[in-house]
PDB file of C-alpha atoms in Angstrom:
ATOM      1  CA  UNK A1412      -0.018  -0.383   0.188  1.00 58.00           C
ATOM      2  CA  UNK A1413       1.394   3.579  -0.989  1.00 74.00           C
ATOM      3  CA  UNK A1414       2.047   6.951   1.275  1.00 81.00           C
ATOM      4  CA  UNK A1415      -1.229   8.712  -1.131  1.00 84.00           C
ATOM      5  CA  UNK A1416      -3.386   4.914   0.217  1.00 84.00           C
ATOM      6  CA  UNK A1417      -2.566   5.080   3.728  1.00 89.00           C
ATOM      7  CA  UNK A1418      -3.174   8.453   4.745  1.00 91.00           C
ATOM      8  CA  UNK A1419      -6.518   8.551   3.157  1.00 92.00           C
ATOM      9  CA  UNK A1420      -8.100   5.461   4.114  1.00 92.00           C
ATOM     10  CA  UNK A1421      -6.008   7.249   8.228  1.00 94.00           C
ATOM     11  CA  UNK A1422      -8.059  10.021   7.037  1.00 95.00           C
ATOM     12  CA  UNK A1423     -11.249   7.774   6.326  1.00 96.00           C
ATOM     13  CA  UNK A1424     -10.529   6.019   9.211  1.00 97.00           C
ATOM     14  CA  UNK A1425     -10.615   9.194  11.201  1.00 97.00           C
ATOM     15  CA  UNK A1426     -14.755   9.749   9.638  1.00 97.00           C
ATOM     16  CA  UNK A1427     -15.389   6.820  11.209  1.00 98.00           C
ATOM     17  CA  UNK A1428     -14.553   6.796  14.404  1.00 97.00           C
ATOM     18  CA  UNK A1429     -16.216  10.255  15.059  1.00 97.00           C
ATOM     19  CA  UNK A1430     -18.506  11.503  12.803  1.00 97.00           C
ATOM     20  CA  UNK A1431     -19.648   7.527  12.712  1.00 98.00           C
ATOM     21  CA  UNK A1432     -18.762   5.731  15.850  1.00 97.00           C
ATOM     22  CA  UNK A1433     -22.277   3.116  16.076  1.00 96.00           C
ATOM     23  CA  UNK A1434     -21.721   2.434  12.422  1.00 98.00           C
ATOM     24  CA  UNK A1435     -22.451  -0.844  12.167  1.00 98.00           C
ATOM     25  CA  UNK A1436     -19.393  -1.627   8.691  1.00 98.00           C
ATOM     26  CA  UNK A1437     -17.460   1.529   6.059  1.00 98.00           C
ATOM     27  CA  UNK A1438     -15.384   0.637   2.641  1.00 98.00           C
ATOM     28  CA  UNK A1439     -13.588   3.110   1.326  1.00 97.00           C
ATOM     29  CA  UNK A1440     -13.564   2.850  -2.049  1.00 96.00           C
ATOM     30  CA  UNK A1441     -12.857   4.487  -5.642  1.00 92.00           C
ATOM     31  CA  UNK A1442      -9.730   6.152  -6.945  1.00 90.00           C
ATOM     32  CA  UNK A1443      -7.194   6.224  -3.802  1.00 91.00           C
ATOM     33  CA  UNK A1444      -8.220   2.774  -3.933  1.00 91.00           C
ATOM     34  CA  UNK A1445      -7.484   2.492  -8.013  1.00 90.00           C
ATOM     35  CA  UNK A1446      -4.506   3.770  -6.598  1.00 86.00           C
ATOM     36  CA  UNK A1447      -5.633   6.221  -9.979  1.00 87.00           C
ATOM     37  CA  UNK A1448      -6.522   9.824  -7.169  1.00 87.00           C
ATOM     38  CA  UNK A1449      -5.475  13.195  -8.419  1.00 87.00           C
ATOM     39  CA  UNK A1450      -5.095  16.341  -6.865  1.00 86.00           C
ATOM     40  CA  UNK A1451      -9.234  16.247  -6.913  1.00 90.00           C
ATOM     41  CA  UNK A1452      -9.743  12.760  -6.113  1.00 91.00           C
ATOM     42  CA  UNK A1453     -12.742  13.186  -2.856  1.00 93.00           C
ATOM     43  CA  UNK A1454     -12.656   9.653  -0.354  1.00 96.00           C
ATOM     44  CA  UNK A1455     -15.415   7.183  -0.654  1.00 97.00           C
ATOM     45  CA  UNK A1456     -17.426   6.046   2.292  1.00 98.00           C
ATOM     46  CA  UNK A1457     -19.421   3.411   2.346  1.00 98.00           C
ATOM     47  CA  UNK A1458     -21.061   3.556   5.303  1.00 98.00           C
ATOM     48  CA  UNK A1459     -22.962   0.496   7.355  1.00 98.00           C
ATOM     49  CA  UNK A1460     -25.827   1.266   9.145  1.00 98.00           C
ATOM     50  CA  UNK A1461     -28.069  -1.394  10.071  1.00 97.00           C
ATOM     51  CA  UNK A1462     -30.921   0.676  11.843  1.00 96.00           C
ATOM     52  CA  UNK A1463     -31.414   3.071   8.817  1.00 95.00           C
ATOM     53  CA  UNK A1464     -34.584   2.615   6.781  1.00 95.00           C
ATOM     54  CA  UNK A1465     -33.134   4.759   3.806  1.00 97.00           C
ATOM     55  CA  UNK A1466     -30.039   5.615   2.397  1.00 97.00           C
ATOM     56  CA  UNK A1467     -27.610   8.694   2.387  1.00 98.00           C
ATOM     57  CA  UNK A1468     -25.506  10.253   0.500  1.00 97.00           C
ATOM     58  CA  UNK A1469     -23.541  13.517   2.200  1.00 97.00           C
ATOM     59  CA  UNK A1470     -21.125  16.067   1.571  1.00 98.00           C
ATOM     60  CA  UNK A1471     -18.568  17.686   4.117  1.00 98.00           C
ATOM     61  CA  UNK A1472     -14.001  18.021   3.949  1.00 97.00           C
ATOM     62  CA  UNK A1473     -12.103  16.018   6.475  1.00 95.00           C
ATOM     63  CA  UNK A1474      -8.420  16.490   7.033  1.00 91.00           C
ATOM     64  CA  UNK A1475      -8.486  18.313   3.860  1.00 91.00           C
ATOM     65  CA  UNK A1476     -10.429  16.352   1.505  1.00 95.00           C
ATOM     66  CA  UNK A1477     -14.115  16.055   0.100  1.00 96.00           C
ATOM     67  CA  UNK A1478     -15.784  13.280   1.508  1.00 97.00           C
ATOM     68  CA  UNK A1479     -18.659  11.194  -0.355  1.00 97.00           C
ATOM     69  CA  UNK A1480     -20.362   8.911   2.156  1.00 98.00           C
ATOM     70  CA  UNK A1481     -23.409   6.897   1.337  1.00 98.00           C
ATOM     71  CA  UNK A1482     -25.172   5.099   4.371  1.00 98.00           C
ATOM     72  CA  UNK A1483     -26.912   2.148   3.838  1.00 98.00           C
ATOM     73  CA  UNK A1484     -28.008  -0.717   5.644  1.00 98.00           C
ATOM     74  CA  UNK A1485     -27.158  -4.382   4.145  1.00 97.00           C
ATOM     75  CA  UNK A1486     -30.675  -3.911   2.628  1.00 97.00           C
ATOM     76  CA  UNK A1487     -30.664  -0.948   1.465  1.00 98.00           C
ATOM     77  CA  UNK A1488     -27.655  -1.209  -0.485  1.00 98.00           C
ATOM     78  CA  UNK A1489     -29.213  -4.778  -1.676  1.00 98.00           C
ATOM     79  CA  UNK A1490     -31.957  -2.572  -3.593  1.00 98.00           C
ATOM     80  CA  UNK A1491     -29.409  -0.508  -5.749  1.00 98.00           C
ATOM     81  CA  UNK A1492     -27.727  -3.097  -6.838  1.00 98.00           C
ATOM     82  CA  UNK A1493     -30.395  -4.133  -8.165  1.00 98.00           C
ATOM     83  CA  UNK A1494     -30.627  -0.531  -9.711  1.00 97.00           C
ATOM     84  CA  UNK A1495     -27.474  -0.548 -10.768  1.00 97.00           C
ATOM     85  CA  UNK A1496     -27.844  -3.879 -12.084  1.00 97.00           C
ATOM     86  CA  UNK A1497     -31.014  -2.556 -14.341  1.00 96.00           C
ATOM     87  CA  UNK A1498     -29.041   0.159 -15.501  1.00 95.00           C
ATOM     88  CA  UNK A1499     -26.445  -1.799 -16.049  1.00 96.00           C
ATOM     89  CA  UNK A1500     -24.010   0.341 -14.755  1.00 97.00           C
ATOM     90  CA  UNK A1501     -22.348  -1.386 -11.260  1.00 97.00           C
ATOM     91  CA  UNK A1502     -21.777   1.500  -8.751  1.00 96.00           C
ATOM     92  CA  UNK A1503     -22.420   0.505  -6.217  1.00 97.00           C
ATOM     93  CA  UNK A1504     -21.252  -3.442  -7.089  1.00 98.00           C
ATOM     94  CA  UNK A1505     -18.063  -1.897  -7.706  1.00 96.00           C
ATOM     95  CA  UNK A1506     -17.190  -0.430  -4.914  1.00 97.00           C
ATOM     96  CA  UNK A1507     -18.297  -2.366  -2.577  1.00 98.00           C
ATOM     97  CA  UNK A1508     -16.258  -5.384  -4.583  1.00 97.00           C
ATOM     98  CA  UNK A1509     -12.848  -2.750  -4.003  1.00 96.00           C
ATOM     99  CA  UNK A1510     -13.267  -1.422  -0.520  1.00 96.00           C
ATOM    100  CA  UNK A1511     -11.323  -1.614   1.807  1.00 96.00           C
ATOM    101  CA  UNK A1512     -12.423  -2.612   5.239  1.00 97.00           C
ATOM    102  CA  UNK A1513     -12.050  -0.170   7.827  1.00 97.00           C
ATOM    103  CA  UNK A1514     -14.415  -1.098  10.148  1.00 97.00           C
ATOM    104  CA  UNK A1515     -15.988  -5.147  10.153  1.00 96.00           C
ATOM    105  CA  UNK A1516     -18.567  -6.991  10.053  1.00 95.00           C
ATOM    106  CA  UNK A1517     -20.314 -10.475   9.128  1.00 96.00           C
ATOM    107  CA  UNK A1518     -22.280  -8.702   7.040  1.00 96.00           C
ATOM    108  CA  UNK A1519     -19.478  -7.838   4.681  1.00 98.00           C
ATOM    109  CA  UNK A1520     -18.440 -11.081   3.519  1.00 97.00           C
ATOM    110  CA  UNK A1521     -21.688 -11.689   1.428  1.00 98.00           C
ATOM    111  CA  UNK A1522     -22.338  -7.598   0.836  1.00 98.00           C
ATOM    112  CA  UNK A1523     -18.889  -7.988  -1.492  1.00 98.00           C
ATOM    113  CA  UNK A1524     -18.987 -11.081  -2.726  1.00 98.00           C
ATOM    114  CA  UNK A1525     -22.823 -10.851  -3.843  1.00 98.00           C
ATOM    115  CA  UNK A1526     -21.090  -6.673  -5.432  1.00 98.00           C
ATOM    116  CA  UNK A1527     -17.482  -8.907  -7.031  1.00 98.00           C
ATOM    117  CA  UNK A1528     -21.057 -11.955  -7.682  1.00 98.00           C
ATOM    118  CA  UNK A1529     -22.654  -9.584  -9.660  1.00 98.00           C
ATOM    119  CA  UNK A1530     -19.923  -7.999 -12.331  1.00 97.00           C
ATOM    120  CA  UNK A1531     -18.465 -11.326 -13.758  1.00 96.00           C
ATOM    121  CA  UNK A1532     -21.919 -11.855 -14.207  1.00 97.00           C
ATOM    122  CA  UNK A1533     -22.332  -8.796 -16.041  1.00 96.00           C
ATOM    123  CA  UNK A1534     -25.553  -6.822 -17.328  1.00 97.00           C
ATOM    124  CA  UNK A1535     -28.727  -7.919 -18.160  1.00 96.00           C
ATOM    125  CA  UNK A1536     -28.908  -9.132 -22.231  1.00 95.00           C
ATOM    126  CA  UNK A1537     -30.670  -6.456 -23.485  1.00 96.00           C
ATOM    127  CA  UNK A1538     -34.037  -7.278 -25.217  1.00 95.00           C
ATOM    128  CA  UNK A1539     -35.045  -6.642 -28.679  1.00 94.00           C
ATOM    129  CA  UNK A1540     -36.794  -3.335 -28.520  1.00 94.00           C
ATOM    130  CA  UNK A1541     -34.215  -2.726 -25.916  1.00 95.00           C
ATOM    131  CA  UNK A1542     -31.157  -2.454 -28.861  1.00 96.00           C
ATOM    132  CA  UNK A1543     -33.694  -1.892 -31.388  1.00 96.00           C
ATOM    133  CA  UNK A1544     -34.731   1.937 -28.864  1.00 96.00           C
ATOM    134  CA  UNK A1545     -30.833   2.285 -28.972  1.00 97.00           C
ATOM    135  CA  UNK A1546     -29.973   2.412 -32.251  1.00 97.00           C
ATOM    136  CA  UNK A1547     -32.679   4.322 -33.726  1.00 97.00           C
ATOM    137  CA  UNK A1548     -31.816   7.455 -31.240  1.00 97.00           C
ATOM    138  CA  UNK A1549     -27.922   6.156 -31.762  1.00 98.00           C
ATOM    139  CA  UNK A1550     -28.884   6.637 -35.525  1.00 98.00           C
ATOM    140  CA  UNK A1551     -30.938  10.584 -34.929  1.00 97.00           C
ATOM    141  CA  UNK A1552     -28.192  11.843 -33.456  1.00 98.00           C
ATOM    142  CA  UNK A1553     -26.390  10.943 -35.730  1.00 98.00           C
ATOM    143  CA  UNK A1554     -27.295  12.345 -38.982  1.00 98.00           C
ATOM    144  CA  UNK A1555     -27.640  15.538 -36.572  1.00 98.00           C
ATOM    145  CA  UNK A1556     -23.755  15.301 -36.225  1.00 98.00           C
ATOM    146  CA  UNK A1557     -23.842  14.340 -39.808  1.00 98.00           C
ATOM    147  CA  UNK A1558     -26.690  17.825 -40.716  1.00 98.00           C
ATOM    148  CA  UNK A1559     -25.211  20.756 -38.404  1.00 97.00           C
ATOM    149  CA  UNK A1560     -23.173  23.415 -39.693  1.00 97.00           C
ATOM    150  CA  UNK A1561     -22.532  25.398 -37.234  1.00 97.00           C
ATOM    151  CA  UNK A1562     -19.241  24.794 -34.987  1.00 97.00           C
ATOM    152  CA  UNK A1563     -20.665  25.663 -31.942  1.00 97.00           C
ATOM    153  CA  UNK A1564     -24.484  23.492 -32.368  1.00 98.00           C
ATOM    154  CA  UNK A1565     -21.368  20.568 -33.579  1.00 98.00           C
ATOM    155  CA  UNK A1566     -19.666  20.720 -30.183  1.00 98.00           C
ATOM    156  CA  UNK A1567     -22.504  19.948 -28.297  1.00 98.00           C
ATOM    157  CA  UNK A1568     -24.129  17.039 -30.189  1.00 98.00           C
ATOM    158  CA  UNK A1569     -20.325  15.852 -30.339  1.00 98.00           C
ATOM    159  CA  UNK A1570     -20.685  16.022 -26.666  1.00 98.00           C
ATOM    160  CA  UNK A1571     -23.546  13.739 -26.731  1.00 98.00           C
ATOM    161  CA  UNK A1572     -22.428  11.196 -29.219  1.00 98.00           C
ATOM    162  CA  UNK A1573     -19.970  10.290 -27.787  1.00 98.00           C
ATOM    163  CA  UNK A1574     -21.195   9.058 -24.725  1.00 97.00           C
ATOM    164  CA  UNK A1575     -24.207   7.917 -26.845  1.00 98.00           C
ATOM    165  CA  UNK A1576     -22.064   6.294 -28.804  1.00 98.00           C
ATOM    166  CA  UNK A1577     -20.126   4.628 -25.950  1.00 98.00           C
ATOM    167  CA  UNK A1578     -23.095   3.089 -24.238  1.00 98.00           C
ATOM    168  CA  UNK A1579     -25.441   1.842 -27.276  1.00 98.00           C
ATOM    169  CA  UNK A1580     -21.733   0.501 -28.122  1.00 98.00           C
ATOM    170  CA  UNK A1581     -21.333  -1.998 -24.396  1.00 98.00           C
ATOM    171  CA  UNK A1582     -24.423  -2.465 -24.133  1.00 98.00           C
ATOM    172  CA  UNK A1583     -25.941  -3.762 -27.061  1.00 97.00           C
ATOM    173  CA  UNK A1584     -22.180  -6.265 -26.913  1.00 96.00           C
ATOM    174  CA  UNK A1585     -23.424  -6.926 -23.038  1.00 96.00           C
ATOM    175  CA  UNK A1586     -21.581  -5.670 -21.318  1.00 98.00           C
ATOM    176  CA  UNK A1587     -21.458  -3.107 -18.812  1.00 98.00           C
ATOM    177  CA  UNK A1588     -21.786   0.773 -18.905  1.00 97.00           C
ATOM    178  CA  UNK A1589     -20.308   4.008 -16.958  1.00 95.00           C
ATOM    179  CA  UNK A1590     -20.468   7.325 -16.478  1.00 92.00           C
ATOM    180  CA  UNK A1591     -17.832  11.092 -16.618  1.00 91.00           C
ATOM    181  CA  UNK A1592     -14.295   8.945 -16.841  1.00 91.00           C
ATOM    182  CA  UNK A1593     -16.604   5.107 -16.594  1.00 93.00           C
ATOM    183  CA  UNK A1594     -18.071   5.130 -20.229  1.00 95.00           C
ATOM    184  CA  UNK A1595     -14.666   4.945 -22.402  1.00 95.00           C
ATOM    185  CA  UNK A1596     -13.048   3.243 -18.886  1.00 96.00           C
ATOM    186  CA  UNK A1597     -15.469   0.975 -18.992  1.00 97.00           C
ATOM    187  CA  UNK A1598     -14.707   0.700 -22.511  1.00 98.00           C
ATOM    188  CA  UNK A1599     -11.120   0.051 -22.441  1.00 97.00           C
ATOM    189  CA  UNK A1600     -11.439  -2.519 -20.799  1.00 96.00           C
ATOM    190  CA  UNK A1601     -13.255  -4.699 -21.939  1.00 96.00           C
ATOM    191  CA  UNK A1602     -12.609  -3.495 -25.536  1.00 97.00           C
ATOM    192  CA  UNK A1603      -9.093  -1.528 -25.757  1.00 98.00           C
ATOM    193  CA  UNK A1604      -9.181  -1.158 -29.646  1.00 98.00           C
ATOM    194  CA  UNK A1605     -12.090   0.500 -29.893  1.00 98.00           C
ATOM    195  CA  UNK A1606     -12.171   2.867 -26.635  1.00 98.00           C
ATOM    196  CA  UNK A1607      -8.189   3.734 -29.071  1.00 98.00           C
ATOM    197  CA  UNK A1608     -10.167   4.173 -31.680  1.00 98.00           C
ATOM    198  CA  UNK A1609     -13.566   6.126 -30.275  1.00 98.00           C
ATOM    199  CA  UNK A1610     -11.041   9.009 -28.668  1.00 98.00           C
ATOM    200  CA  UNK A1611      -8.568   9.027 -32.006  1.00 98.00           C
ATOM    201  CA  UNK A1612     -11.605   9.866 -33.967  1.00 98.00           C
ATOM    202  CA  UNK A1613     -13.457  12.279 -32.043  1.00 98.00           C
ATOM    203  CA  UNK A1614     -10.604  13.911 -30.749  1.00 98.00           C
ATOM    204  CA  UNK A1615      -9.716  14.995 -34.313  1.00 98.00           C
ATOM    205  CA  UNK A1616     -13.166  15.697 -34.845  1.00 98.00           C
ATOM    206  CA  UNK A1617     -12.966  18.397 -31.373  1.00 98.00           C
ATOM    207  CA  UNK A1618      -9.652  18.842 -32.943  1.00 98.00           C
ATOM    208  CA  UNK A1619      -9.631  19.437 -36.035  1.00 97.00           C
ATOM    209  CA  UNK A1620     -13.282  20.160 -37.060  1.00 97.00           C
ATOM    210  CA  UNK A1621     -13.130  16.713 -39.101  1.00 98.00           C
ATOM    211  CA  UNK A1622     -16.322  14.383 -39.250  1.00 98.00           C
ATOM    212  CA  UNK A1623     -15.225  11.705 -40.961  1.00 98.00           C
ATOM    213  CA  UNK A1624     -13.394   8.840 -38.669  1.00 98.00           C
ATOM    214  CA  UNK A1625     -16.442   9.525 -36.045  1.00 99.00           C
ATOM    215  CA  UNK A1626     -19.095   8.582 -38.535  1.00 99.00           C
ATOM    216  CA  UNK A1627     -17.237   5.906 -40.071  1.00 98.00           C
ATOM    217  CA  UNK A1628     -17.071   4.204 -36.828  1.00 98.00           C
ATOM    218  CA  UNK A1629     -20.589   5.167 -35.366  1.00 99.00           C
ATOM    219  CA  UNK A1630     -21.722   3.202 -38.308  1.00 98.00           C
ATOM    220  CA  UNK A1631     -19.677   0.270 -38.360  1.00 98.00           C
ATOM    221  CA  UNK A1632     -21.398   0.296 -35.142  1.00 98.00           C
ATOM    222  CA  UNK A1633     -24.546   0.598 -36.290  1.00 98.00           C
ATOM    223  CA  UNK A1634     -24.528  -2.404 -38.800  1.00 98.00           C
ATOM    224  CA  UNK A1635     -23.180  -4.209 -36.164  1.00 97.00           C
ATOM    225  CA  UNK A1636     -26.060  -4.497 -34.725  1.00 96.00           C
ATOM    226  CA  UNK A1637     -28.238  -4.035 -37.092  1.00 95.00           C
ATOM    227  CA  UNK A1638     -27.233  -0.663 -39.543  1.00 96.00           C
ATOM    228  CA  UNK A1639     -29.684   2.677 -39.647  1.00 96.00           C
ATOM    229  CA  UNK A1640     -33.372   2.690 -38.029  1.00 94.00           C
ATOM    230  CA  UNK A1641     -35.471   4.814 -38.678  1.00 89.00           C
ATOM    231  CA  UNK A1642     -38.426   3.660 -40.722  1.00 90.00           C
ATOM    232  CA  UNK A1643     -40.886   2.040 -38.486  1.00 87.00           C
ATOM    233  CA  UNK A1644     -39.646   3.023 -34.884  1.00 87.00           C
ATOM    234  CA  UNK A1645     -41.946   3.775 -32.577  1.00 85.00           C
ATOM    235  CA  UNK A1646     -42.753   4.721 -29.384  1.00 83.00           C
ATOM    236  CA  UNK A1647     -45.096   4.564 -27.200  1.00 78.00           C
ATOM    237  CA  UNK A1648     -47.825   3.681 -28.906  1.00 74.00           C
TER     238      UNK A1648
END
């Protein structure tokens, strides 16, 4: 354990002792645990208290760190497992799996085992209707990108397109997706070649206003799932 992680863990333990002295268990998760912390990284804490009926989160600073604390019981966190699995974005499973134990309790072992099992199993397979919906909305946004001539509008469309296309690639391929920094990171984990193609293509647009690499790549991704989709799509009918 390096000095950065050791200091973070020491500060996290102090938070648990002073702010949550009656908790049953606690974990330190996030970028410090993964060795990816930056100057602005916060301490992500999961605090277990079996007496709480509803989960909640708190944000505060301590010992120079910004802190995000997620307070759960073993029941409420399992509900978050379910929600994250359904949306294909395993934020809480990842935090529980990787979390360093700050205060131990018998409830942790089965929760860690469940979180790891769900991570390894992957998300639910998209239904045909869900895949078609994703294909339609990516087609629609890609057409907006192709047609836009105003640079300012193009930047906004491209930002949305980067997120939507990455999510499309991951979910239609049966993989977990992510949010923020975990979106591209999730693609890089399962397909580093396509992740680099994606970043290179969007770099060409953002830096040089060149669209073709983005268009060509996303059309390939659409083709792999049946191609562009517009004619015949219906929702809410």
